[in-house]
Amino acid sequence: MSEVEGITATSDKKSGKMVFETIIEDGIFRFDCSADHRNAVFPSLSFVNPKDRDTPIMSGHKVPSHIPTFECVRGQQIVQIELPLGTSFYGTGEVSGKLERTGKRVFTWNTDAYGYGSGTTSLYQSHPWVLAVFLSGEALGVLADTTRRCEIDLREESTIKFVAPQSYPVITFGPFELPTDVLVSLSHAVGTVFMPPKWALGYHQCRWSYYSEARVLEIAKTFRQKGMPCDVIWMDIDYMDGFRCFTFDQERFPDPKTLVAELHQAGFKAIWMLDPGIKREEGYFVYDSGSERDIWIQTADGKPFVGEVWPGPCVFPDFTQSRTRSWWANLVKDFISNGVDGIWNDMNEPAIFKTVTKTMPESNVHRGDIEFGGCQNHLHYHNVYGMLMARSTYEGMKLANENRRPFVLTRAGFIGSQRNAATWTGDNLSTWEHLHMSISMVLQLGLSGQPLSGPDIGGFAGNATPKLFGRWMAFGALFPFSRGHSETGTVDHEPWSFGEECEEVCRLALKRRYRLLPHIYTLFYMAHTRGTPVASPTFFADPKDPRLRTLENSFMLGPLLIYSSTANDLDRDQVQHVLPKGIWLDFDFEDSHPDLPALYLQGGSIIPFGPAIQHVGQAKPTDDLSLLVALDEHGKAEGFLFEDDGDGYDFTRGGYLLTTYVAELVSSVVTVKVSRTEGSWKRPKRRLHVQLLLGGYAMLDAWGVDGEEIQITVPSENDVSKLVSISAKQYKIRIETAKRIPDVEKVSGVKGVEVSKTPIELKSGVWALKVVPWIGGKIISMEHLPSGIQWFQGKVEVNGYEEYSGTEYRSAGCTEEYTVIERDLQQAGEQESLMLEGDVGGGLVIERQISFPKDSSNIFCIDSGIVARKVGAGSAGFSRLVCLRVHPVFTLLHPTESYVYFTSIDGSKHEVWPEFGEETTYEGDLRPNGEWMLVDRCLGLGLINRFKISEVYKCLIHWGTGTVNLELWSEDRPVSKELPLRISHEYEVRRIA
């Protein structure tokens, strides 16, 4: 049994200002609670060179403008940084929901979050990092350098709060003039993104799963037949023999080398999945070799931990040990010999089946290298497990061929993962909400140091509709990492699967990506060598402009602005395009379509583009090169083009060509030329096509030879106006004549019962209720007939009785369209009831039965539950974390004479009045002992709400203007078919003295 090593801070100081030192370069500061705490921290796993964090420099002249404060309470270190009022927060890594993180709270704990929602607080990756942007446009970055579970609380205005086990340092970057400067500074600490092979920036097609070699080749052939650009096809877990890593199913994939050779001949690469779970099976070479080397994660009593994943009982490599990483890297090296072009690391949070936590016990032991922190429990290494696995995979690919750049995709990661792997945003849903969120999620990862990311285009879980898929592909084709992926059991999600109109939009979108690959590849070279972002929020164009801070349907690729509609009912031209100040010239490739995003180029910029090839391997250095030029207000522009072999490492030894192009307007003549070059490559002999943008989709063309000056004569203002007018008309014709994707949005009922748009009325002799299934199954009217009192009368949009599926306000469940499953009318003394069901994503539904018991006419009952209907890949029957929240908002007829009364579990009695505070929460033994009552003293009536105390973990009272909300919360946990969340409760009116 291994003993977990600990480091203890000896200082008695419990709170105060943190002490600081300058590290790495001027403007980067390390803060610690005290000198003793500084000596007690664990080594950094985020820094590319951990010693940089621990080595102060003497040459720094700046002093920090914002000093964090700390408080140490019960082993937790609480750090706060107060910033100027009006500060906007971003970053925090892989998070769902809104772009601006101000007012949000997240927890860094890598979680298998299948079907996550907008309010899910822990996803697959952990980035304890915040980018703060001041009203002035200046920016500050803050990193809590801890691998352990960390709360990032941004709910208090202009205040960053970290809470994590002590001791850990806080690193600040800046303030600097621009947010980009902060990201560059961050890259000096945590490293830049690896340089991807150029083919990895093409389009990727994936599915769980393409079940045979024949199906894979059919997909490849169809791409080429339909003229759909694509570079990569992915093999999910079913290619393996019984889910055993490093094996191939001998019936479905008997000859992977030949398969890959055929794919290569057609211009495709092949990427294959590897999970961390190794089947515990004697005779399986991976298990046997790992057991011989004693490299498995251990339980607290020193035995190999066994957890169930896809193959059944599995052991897990301890990637915190160098000998484990070397063992894995050599397995990968041998695996590559089968023709493997890239590797996909999935399930590496690590995810474990048949456990509520969805991961291994925190008491498990990692016998880590001393430079990582030594022997520690899983709580310490959990968040970096996926990053270390991806690093080992990357190193194995380099061992296999040092002249090829590895490509690794990882689901789990930590800040710094970008050094070895790309990532995607996990198991998302085929919904418009997830389509909209995907832009912000990609941007947040980029703002947290990971520029190579993208979502599962079209949504992983559920069936996309033609319009949803086409719209998602339209802008998803321009994400840094562009891949379509869908789960088993859904309809086909290839770009041609949704009808000819959607297929054409997908074709146009993918051709756009391939035309812009020279620009995208250049951006990645800059990101790799300088730490600049690839995709950035629109506000990066003008950080001082508050209008841009919350824009979520646009993003930038360098100076290229992409503006899309993420709303089902609005085309791109029906959405207001909020542009940064300055010159922004719209253009297209004569391919405009209502479902494609609008493109703008910033004045002062030049970007390169090429022909619409079918795959990266088709491109030749001698192909025609095109430049788009947008002059600034001074008549100047500048841009860059990076070229090399597209793979390998010659570029690190000078084997490349980096060209700076400039344009200048002098006396009605624009001259475009090369101003400087870097690298040892000779300029290819090729034609150069310059397109000078005029606005309104108009442009002037000129052809010449690359490397020589090209001149364009600009006509008179009157002639330019005519050109713009003609181009605007042509654009309008293209939009009007485009074949639009059919608006087919289906809501499928479970038993074929149609969803009504008329409120359903339920009556007993005592109660009359009105329910609207099409908005959250909401009860909008609750009338007590004997007294004539409406206990609530909500509008369709607000108030009334709602239920949520998460801890965040208005999480899934309150607005989704519910299906009427069953309606039983009162007959012959039987109860009247209504059964509703609402899909809340990720294979989950909220079931709700509203009924009047035949033996208790004064009562009506609501029995609700979150149930797993179909929980997919990586979860083995367990969903994301969910919480059932019963959320009724009652109307107060006499607000000053109304209060809530109850007796707690501990026997204490409570009268809660509005003046006690806006919101009060009761947990543990302070919860009502099975019932609480809303009392109106003027009416002499009390509305009693009874519930099962075993199902309710928290009760909340929230007073509004003339309203009160009495919430019941279940526990917060994953659910399965066998373990749903339920709350059964009832209402009754009673006369009081």
GROMACS .gro file of N, CA and C in nm, residues 265-364:
model
  300
  265GLN      N    1  -0.584   0.675  -5.054
  265GLN     CA    2  -0.590   0.690  -5.199
  265GLN      C    3  -0.702   0.786  -5.240
  266ALA      N    4  -0.808   0.790  -5.160
  266ALA     CA    5  -0.920   0.880  -5.189
  266ALA      C    6  -0.906   1.016  -5.121
  267GLY      N    7  -0.792   1.036  -5.053
  267GLY     CA    8  -0.768   1.166  -4.992
  267GLY      C    9  -0.818   1.179  -4.850
  268PHE      N   10  -0.841   1.067  -4.780
  268PHE     CA   11  -0.892   1.070  -4.643
  268PHE      C   12  -0.786   1.021  -4.545
  269LYS      N   13  -0.787   1.077  -4.424
  269LYS     CA   14  -0.713   1.023  -4.311
  269LYS      C   15  -0.811   0.946  -4.222
  270ALA      N   16  -0.754   0.860  -4.135
  270ALA     CA   17  -0.837   0.779  -4.046
  270ALA      C   18  -0.794   0.802  -3.902
  271ILE      N   19  -0.892   0.833  -3.816
  271ILE     CA   20  -0.866   0.853  -3.673
  271ILE      C   21  -0.942   0.746  -3.595
  272TRP      N   22  -0.875   0.689  -3.494
  272TRP     CA   23  -0.928   0.576  -3.419
  272TRP      C   24  -0.931   0.608  -3.270
  273MET      N   25  -1.029   0.555  -3.201
  273MET     CA   26  -1.050   0.584  -3.060
  273MET      C   27  -0.967   0.492  -2.970
  274LEU      N   28  -0.917   0.550  -2.861
  274LEU     CA   29  -0.855   0.474  -2.752
  274LEU      C   30  -0.906   0.529  -2.619
  275ASP      N   31  -0.963   0.443  -2.536
  275ASP     CA   32  -1.012   0.480  -2.403
  275ASP      C   33  -0.911   0.437  -2.297
  276PRO      N   34  -0.920   0.492  -2.176
  276PRO     CA   35  -0.825   0.451  -2.071
  276PRO      C   36  -0.859   0.317  -2.005
  277GLY      N   37  -0.986   0.276  -2.008
  277GLY     CA   38  -1.026   0.153  -1.942
  277GLY      C   39  -0.971   0.029  -2.014
  278ILE      N   40  -0.887  -0.049  -1.946
  278ILE     CA   41  -0.826  -0.169  -2.003
  278ILE      C   42  -0.894  -0.291  -1.942
  279LYS      N   43  -0.951  -0.375  -2.027
  279LYS     CA   44  -1.026  -0.490  -1.979
  279LYS      C   45  -0.939  -0.579  -1.890
  280ARG      N   46  -0.993  -0.611  -1.771
  280ARG     CA   47  -0.923  -0.701  -1.680
  280ARG      C   48  -0.944  -0.846  -1.727
  281GLU      N   49  -0.852  -0.892  -1.805
  281GLU     CA   50  -0.867  -1.024  -1.867
  281GLU      C   51  -0.729  -1.083  -1.892
  282GLU      N   52  -0.698  -1.187  -1.822
  282GLU     CA   53  -0.570  -1.254  -1.844
  282GLU      C   54  -0.566  -1.310  -1.986
  283GLY      N   55  -0.451  -1.294  -2.050
  283GLY     CA   56  -0.437  -1.334  -2.188
  283GLY      C   57  -0.452  -1.220  -2.287
  284TYR      N   58  -0.509  -1.109  -2.241
  284TYR     CA   59  -0.521  -0.988  -2.323
  284TYR      C   60  -0.388  -0.913  -2.307
  285PHE      N   61  -0.316  -0.894  -2.416
  285PHE     CA   62  -0.176  -0.851  -2.406
  285PHE      C   63  -0.158  -0.717  -2.337
  286VAL      N   64  -0.255  -0.627  -2.350
  286VAL     CA   65  -0.241  -0.496  -2.286
  286VAL      C   66  -0.253  -0.511  -2.134
  287TYR      N   67  -0.353  -0.590  -2.090
  287TYR     CA   68  -0.370  -0.612  -1.946
  287TYR      C   69  -0.249  -0.685  -1.888
  288ASP      N   70  -0.202  -0.785  -1.958
  288ASP     CA   71  -0.091  -0.864  -1.906
  288ASP      C   72   0.036  -0.778  -1.893
  289SER      N   73   0.066  -0.699  -1.996
  289SER     CA   74   0.189  -0.619  -1.990
  289SER      C   75   0.180  -0.510  -1.885
  290GLY      N   76   0.061  -0.449  -1.870
  290GLY     CA   77   0.044  -0.348  -1.766
  290GLY      C   78   0.053  -0.406  -1.627
  291SER      N   79   0.000  -0.526  -1.608
  291SER     CA   80   0.006  -0.591  -1.477
  291SER      C   81   0.150  -0.628  -1.442
  292GLU      N   82   0.224  -0.675  -1.540
  292GLU     CA   83   0.365  -0.709  -1.516
  292GLU      C   84   0.443  -0.587  -1.469
  293ARG      N   85   0.407  -0.471  -1.519
  293ARG     CA   86   0.480  -0.349  -1.486
  293ARG      C   87   0.421  -0.277  -1.365
  294ASP      N   88   0.305  -0.325  -1.314
  294ASP     CA   89   0.242  -0.267  -1.195
  294ASP      C   90   0.212  -0.119  -1.216
  295ILE      N   91   0.137  -0.091  -1.323
  295ILE     CA   92   0.115   0.051  -1.356
  295ILE      C   93  -0.032   0.093  -1.341
  296TRP      N   94  -0.115   0.013  -1.275
  296TRP     CA   95  -0.257   0.047  -1.262
  296TRP      C   96  -0.281   0.141  -1.143
  297ILE      N   97  -0.382   0.225  -1.155
  297ILE     CA   98  -0.428   0.304  -1.040
  297ILE      C   99  -0.472   0.207  -0.930
  298GLN      N  100  -0.441   0.242  -0.805
  298GLN     CA  101  -0.471   0.152  -0.693
  298GLN      C  102  -0.584   0.205  -0.607
  299THR      N  103  -0.647   0.112  -0.536
  299THR     CA  104  -0.742   0.149  -0.431
  299THR      C  105  -0.664   0.190  -0.307
  300ALA      N  106  -0.734   0.238  -0.208
  300ALA     CA  107  -0.668   0.285  -0.086
  300ALA      C  108  -0.592   0.174  -0.015
  301ASP      N  109  -0.632   0.046  -0.038
  301ASP     CA  110  -0.563  -0.065   0.028
  301ASP      C  111  -0.456  -0.128  -0.061
  302GLY      N  112  -0.421  -0.061  -0.171
  302GLY     CA  113  -0.307  -0.103  -0.249
  302GLY      C  114  -0.334  -0.203  -0.359
  303LYS      N  115  -0.460  -0.231  -0.389
  303LYS     CA  116  -0.493  -0.325  -0.496
  303LYS      C  117  -0.530  -0.247  -0.623
  304PRO      N  118  -0.511  -0.307  -0.741
  304PRO     CA  119  -0.555  -0.236  -0.863
  304PRO      C  120  -0.705  -0.206  -0.857
  305PHE      N  121  -0.738  -0.079  -0.883
  305PHE     CA  122  -0.880  -0.041  -0.886
  305PHE      C  123  -0.947  -0.101  -1.009
  306VAL      N  124  -1.065  -0.158  -0.990
  306VAL     CA  125  -1.142  -0.216  -1.099
  306VAL      C  126  -1.274  -0.142  -1.109
  307GLY      N  127  -1.301  -0.084  -1.225
  307GLY     CA  128  -1.427  -0.014  -1.249
  307GLY      C  129  -1.484  -0.059  -1.381
  308GLU      N  130  -1.615  -0.052  -1.393
  308GLU     CA  131  -1.680  -0.101  -1.514
  308GLU      C  132  -1.693   0.010  -1.617
  309VAL      N  133  -1.648  -0.022  -1.739
  309VAL     CA  134  -1.668   0.067  -1.853
  309VAL      C  135  -1.712  -0.022  -1.969
  310TRP      N  136  -1.689   0.020  -2.093
  310TRP     CA  137  -1.743  -0.052  -2.208
  310TRP      C  138  -1.704  -0.200  -2.213
  311PRO      N  139  -1.579  -0.238  -2.187
  311PRO     CA  140  -1.545  -0.380  -2.199
  311PRO      C  141  -1.594  -0.465  -2.082
  312GLY      N  142  -1.647  -0.401  -1.977
  312GLY     CA  143  -1.680  -0.471  -1.853
  312GLY      C  144  -1.582  -0.426  -1.746
  313PRO      N  145  -1.544  -0.516  -1.652
  313PRO     CA  146  -1.448  -0.478  -1.547
  313PRO      C  147  -1.315  -0.436  -1.608
  314CYS      N  148  -1.267  -0.318  -1.567
  314CYS     CA  149  -1.146  -0.261  -1.626
  314CYS      C  150  -1.051  -0.211  -1.518
  315VAL      N  151  -0.923  -0.209  -1.553
  315VAL     CA  152  -0.822  -0.140  -1.475
  315VAL      C  153  -0.780  -0.017  -1.554
  316PHE      N  154  -0.710   0.076  -1.483
  316PHE     CA  155  -0.684   0.205  -1.545
  316PHE      C  156  -0.536   0.244  -1.528
  317PRO      N  157  -0.469   0.278  -1.638
  317PRO     CA  158  -0.329   0.318  -1.629
  317PRO      C  159  -0.312   0.443  -1.543
  318ASP      N  160  -0.206   0.443  -1.463
  318ASP     CA  161  -0.175   0.558  -1.379
  318ASP      C  162  -0.079   0.649  -1.456
  319PHE      N  163  -0.136   0.742  -1.532
  319PHE     CA  164  -0.055   0.827  -1.619
  319PHE      C  165   0.027   0.930  -1.541
  320THR      N  166   0.014   0.934  -1.409
  320THR     CA  167   0.099   1.025  -1.331
  320THR      C  168   0.241   0.970  -1.316
  321GLN      N  169   0.264   0.846  -1.360
  321GLN     CA  170   0.396   0.785  -1.352
  321GLN      C  171   0.463   0.784  -1.489
  322SER      N  172   0.591   0.820  -1.495
  322SER     CA  173   0.661   0.825  -1.622
  322SER      C  174   0.669   0.687  -1.685
  323ARG      N  175   0.681   0.582  -1.604
  323ARG     CA  176   0.691   0.448  -1.662
  323ARG      C  177   0.559   0.405  -1.725
  324THR      N  178   0.447   0.454  -1.671
  324THR     CA  179   0.317   0.425  -1.732
  324THR      C  180   0.305   0.498  -1.864
  325ARG      N  181   0.344   0.624  -1.865
  325ARG     CA  182   0.334   0.702  -1.988
  325ARG      C  183   0.423   0.643  -2.097
  326SER      N  184   0.539   0.594  -2.059
  326SER     CA  185   0.627   0.530  -2.156
  326SER      C  186   0.566   0.400  -2.209
  327TRP      N  187   0.507   0.321  -2.119
  327TRP     CA  188   0.439   0.196  -2.159
  327TRP      C  189   0.327   0.225  -2.258
  328TRP      N  190   0.245   0.325  -2.227
  328TRP     CA  191   0.133   0.361  -2.315
  328TRP      C  192   0.184   0.414  -2.449
  329ALA      N  193   0.287   0.498  -2.443
  329ALA     CA  194   0.342   0.557  -2.566
  329ALA      C  195   0.392   0.448  -2.660
  330ASN      N  196   0.452   0.344  -2.606
  330ASN     CA  197   0.501   0.236  -2.691
  330ASN      C  198   0.387   0.152  -2.748
  331LEU      N  199   0.278   0.138  -2.672
  331LEU     CA  200   0.159   0.072  -2.728
  331LEU      C  201   0.104   0.154  -2.844
  332VAL      N  202   0.099   0.285  -2.827
  332VAL     CA  203   0.052   0.373  -2.933
  332VAL      C  204   0.144   0.364  -3.054
  333LYS      N  205   0.274   0.362  -3.029
  333LYS     CA  206   0.371   0.352  -3.139
  333LYS      C  207   0.342   0.228  -3.225
  334ASP      N  208   0.320   0.114  -3.162
  334ASP     CA  209   0.290  -0.008  -3.237
  334ASP      C  210   0.155   0.001  -3.307
  335PHE      N  211   0.058   0.066  -3.241
  335PHE     CA  212  -0.077   0.080  -3.296
  335PHE      C  213  -0.074   0.161  -3.425
  336ILE      N  214   0.012   0.261  -3.431
  336ILE     CA  215   0.021   0.348  -3.548
  336ILE      C  216   0.059   0.269  -3.673
  337SER      N  217   0.129   0.159  -3.654
  337SER     CA  218   0.174   0.080  -3.769
  337SER      C  219   0.059   0.020  -3.848
  338ASN      N  220  -0.062   0.023  -3.793
  338ASN     CA  221  -0.180  -0.026  -3.864
  338ASN      C  222  -0.236   0.077  -3.962
  339GLY      N  223  -0.168   0.190  -3.975
  339GLY     CA  224  -0.216   0.293  -4.066
  339GLY      C  225  -0.296   0.401  -3.995
  340VAL      N  226  -0.280   0.409  -3.864
  340VAL     CA  227  -0.354   0.507  -3.784
  340VAL      C  228  -0.296   0.647  -3.808
  341ASP      N  229  -0.382   0.742  -3.844
  341ASP     CA  230  -0.337   0.880  -3.870
  341ASP      C  231  -0.355   0.971  -3.750
  342GLY      N  232  -0.449   0.941  -3.666
  342GLY     CA  233  -0.475   1.023  -3.549
  342GLY      C  234  -0.547   0.940  -3.445
  343ILE      N  235  -0.546   0.986  -3.319
  343ILE     CA  236  -0.605   0.910  -3.209
  343ILE      C  237  -0.698   0.998  -3.129
  344TRP      N  238  -0.809   0.937  -3.090
  344TRP     CA  239  -0.918   1.002  -3.018
  344TRP      C  240  -0.923   0.941  -2.878
  345ASN      N  241  -0.888   1.021  -2.776
  345ASN     CA  242  -0.897   0.976  -2.636
  345ASN      C  243  -1.030   1.018  -2.578
  346ASP      N  244  -1.114   0.921  -2.548
  346ASP     CA  245  -1.248   0.944  -2.494
  346ASP      C  246  -1.255   0.886  -2.353
  347MET      N  247  -1.361   0.920  -2.280
  347MET     CA  248  -1.391   0.857  -2.151
  347MET      C  249  -1.281   0.880  -2.048
  348ASN      N  250  -1.198   0.983  -2.066
  348ASN     CA  251  -1.079   0.997  -1.984
  348ASN      C  252  -1.091   1.102  -1.875
  349GLU      N  253  -1.215   1.121  -1.823
  349GLU     CA  254  -1.231   1.210  -1.707
  349GLU      C  255  -1.163   1.157  -1.580
  350PRO      N  256  -1.156   1.033  -1.544
  350PRO     CA  257  -1.204   0.915  -1.616
  350PRO      C  258  -1.349   0.884  -1.580
  351ALA      N  259  -1.426   0.838  -1.683
  351ALA     CA  260  -1.565   0.800  -1.662
  351ALA      C  261  -1.572   0.654  -1.617
  352ILE      N  262  -1.659   0.627  -1.520
  352ILE     CA  263  -1.681   0.492  -1.469
  352ILE      C  264  -1.831   0.466  -1.468
  353PHE      N  265  -1.872   0.348  -1.514
  353PHE     CA  266  -2.013   0.312  -1.518
  353PHE      C  267  -2.060   0.264  -1.379
  354LYS      N  268  -2.192   0.262  -1.364
  354LYS     CA  269  -2.258   0.203  -1.248
  354LYS      C  270  -2.213   0.264  -1.116
  355THR      N  271  -2.190   0.393  -1.119
  355THR     CA  272  -2.161   0.467  -0.996
  355THR      C  273  -2.221   0.606  -1.009
  356VAL      N  274  -2.280   0.654  -0.901
  356VAL     CA  275  -2.349   0.782  -0.905
  356VAL      C  276  -2.252   0.896  -0.934
  357THR      N  277  -2.127   0.887  -0.885
  357THR     CA  278  -2.030   0.994  -0.909
  357THR      C  279  -1.980   0.997  -1.052
  358LYS      N  280  -2.002   0.887  -1.127
  358LYS     CA  281  -1.960   0.874  -1.266
  358LYS      C  282  -1.809   0.873  -1.283
  359THR      N  283  -1.735   0.857  -1.173
  359THR     CA  284  -1.590   0.846  -1.182
  359THR      C  285  -1.542   0.756  -1.070
  360MET      N  286  -1.410   0.739  -1.058
  360MET     CA  287  -1.356   0.648  -0.957
  360MET      C  288  -1.353   0.714  -0.820
  361PRO      N  289  -1.339   0.636  -0.714
  361PRO     CA  290  -1.337   0.693  -0.578
  361PRO      C  291  -1.223   0.793  -0.560
  362GLU      N  292  -1.251   0.899  -0.485
  362GLU     CA  293  -1.149   1.000  -0.461
  362GLU      C  294  -1.035   0.945  -0.376
  363SER      N  295  -1.060   0.834  -0.307
  363SER     CA  296  -0.958   0.774  -0.222
  363SER      C  297  -0.859   0.687  -0.299
  364ASN      N  298  -0.886   0.661  -0.428
  364ASN     CA  299  -0.790   0.586  -0.508
  364ASN      C  300  -0.653   0.653  -0.505
   0.00000   0.00000   0.00000
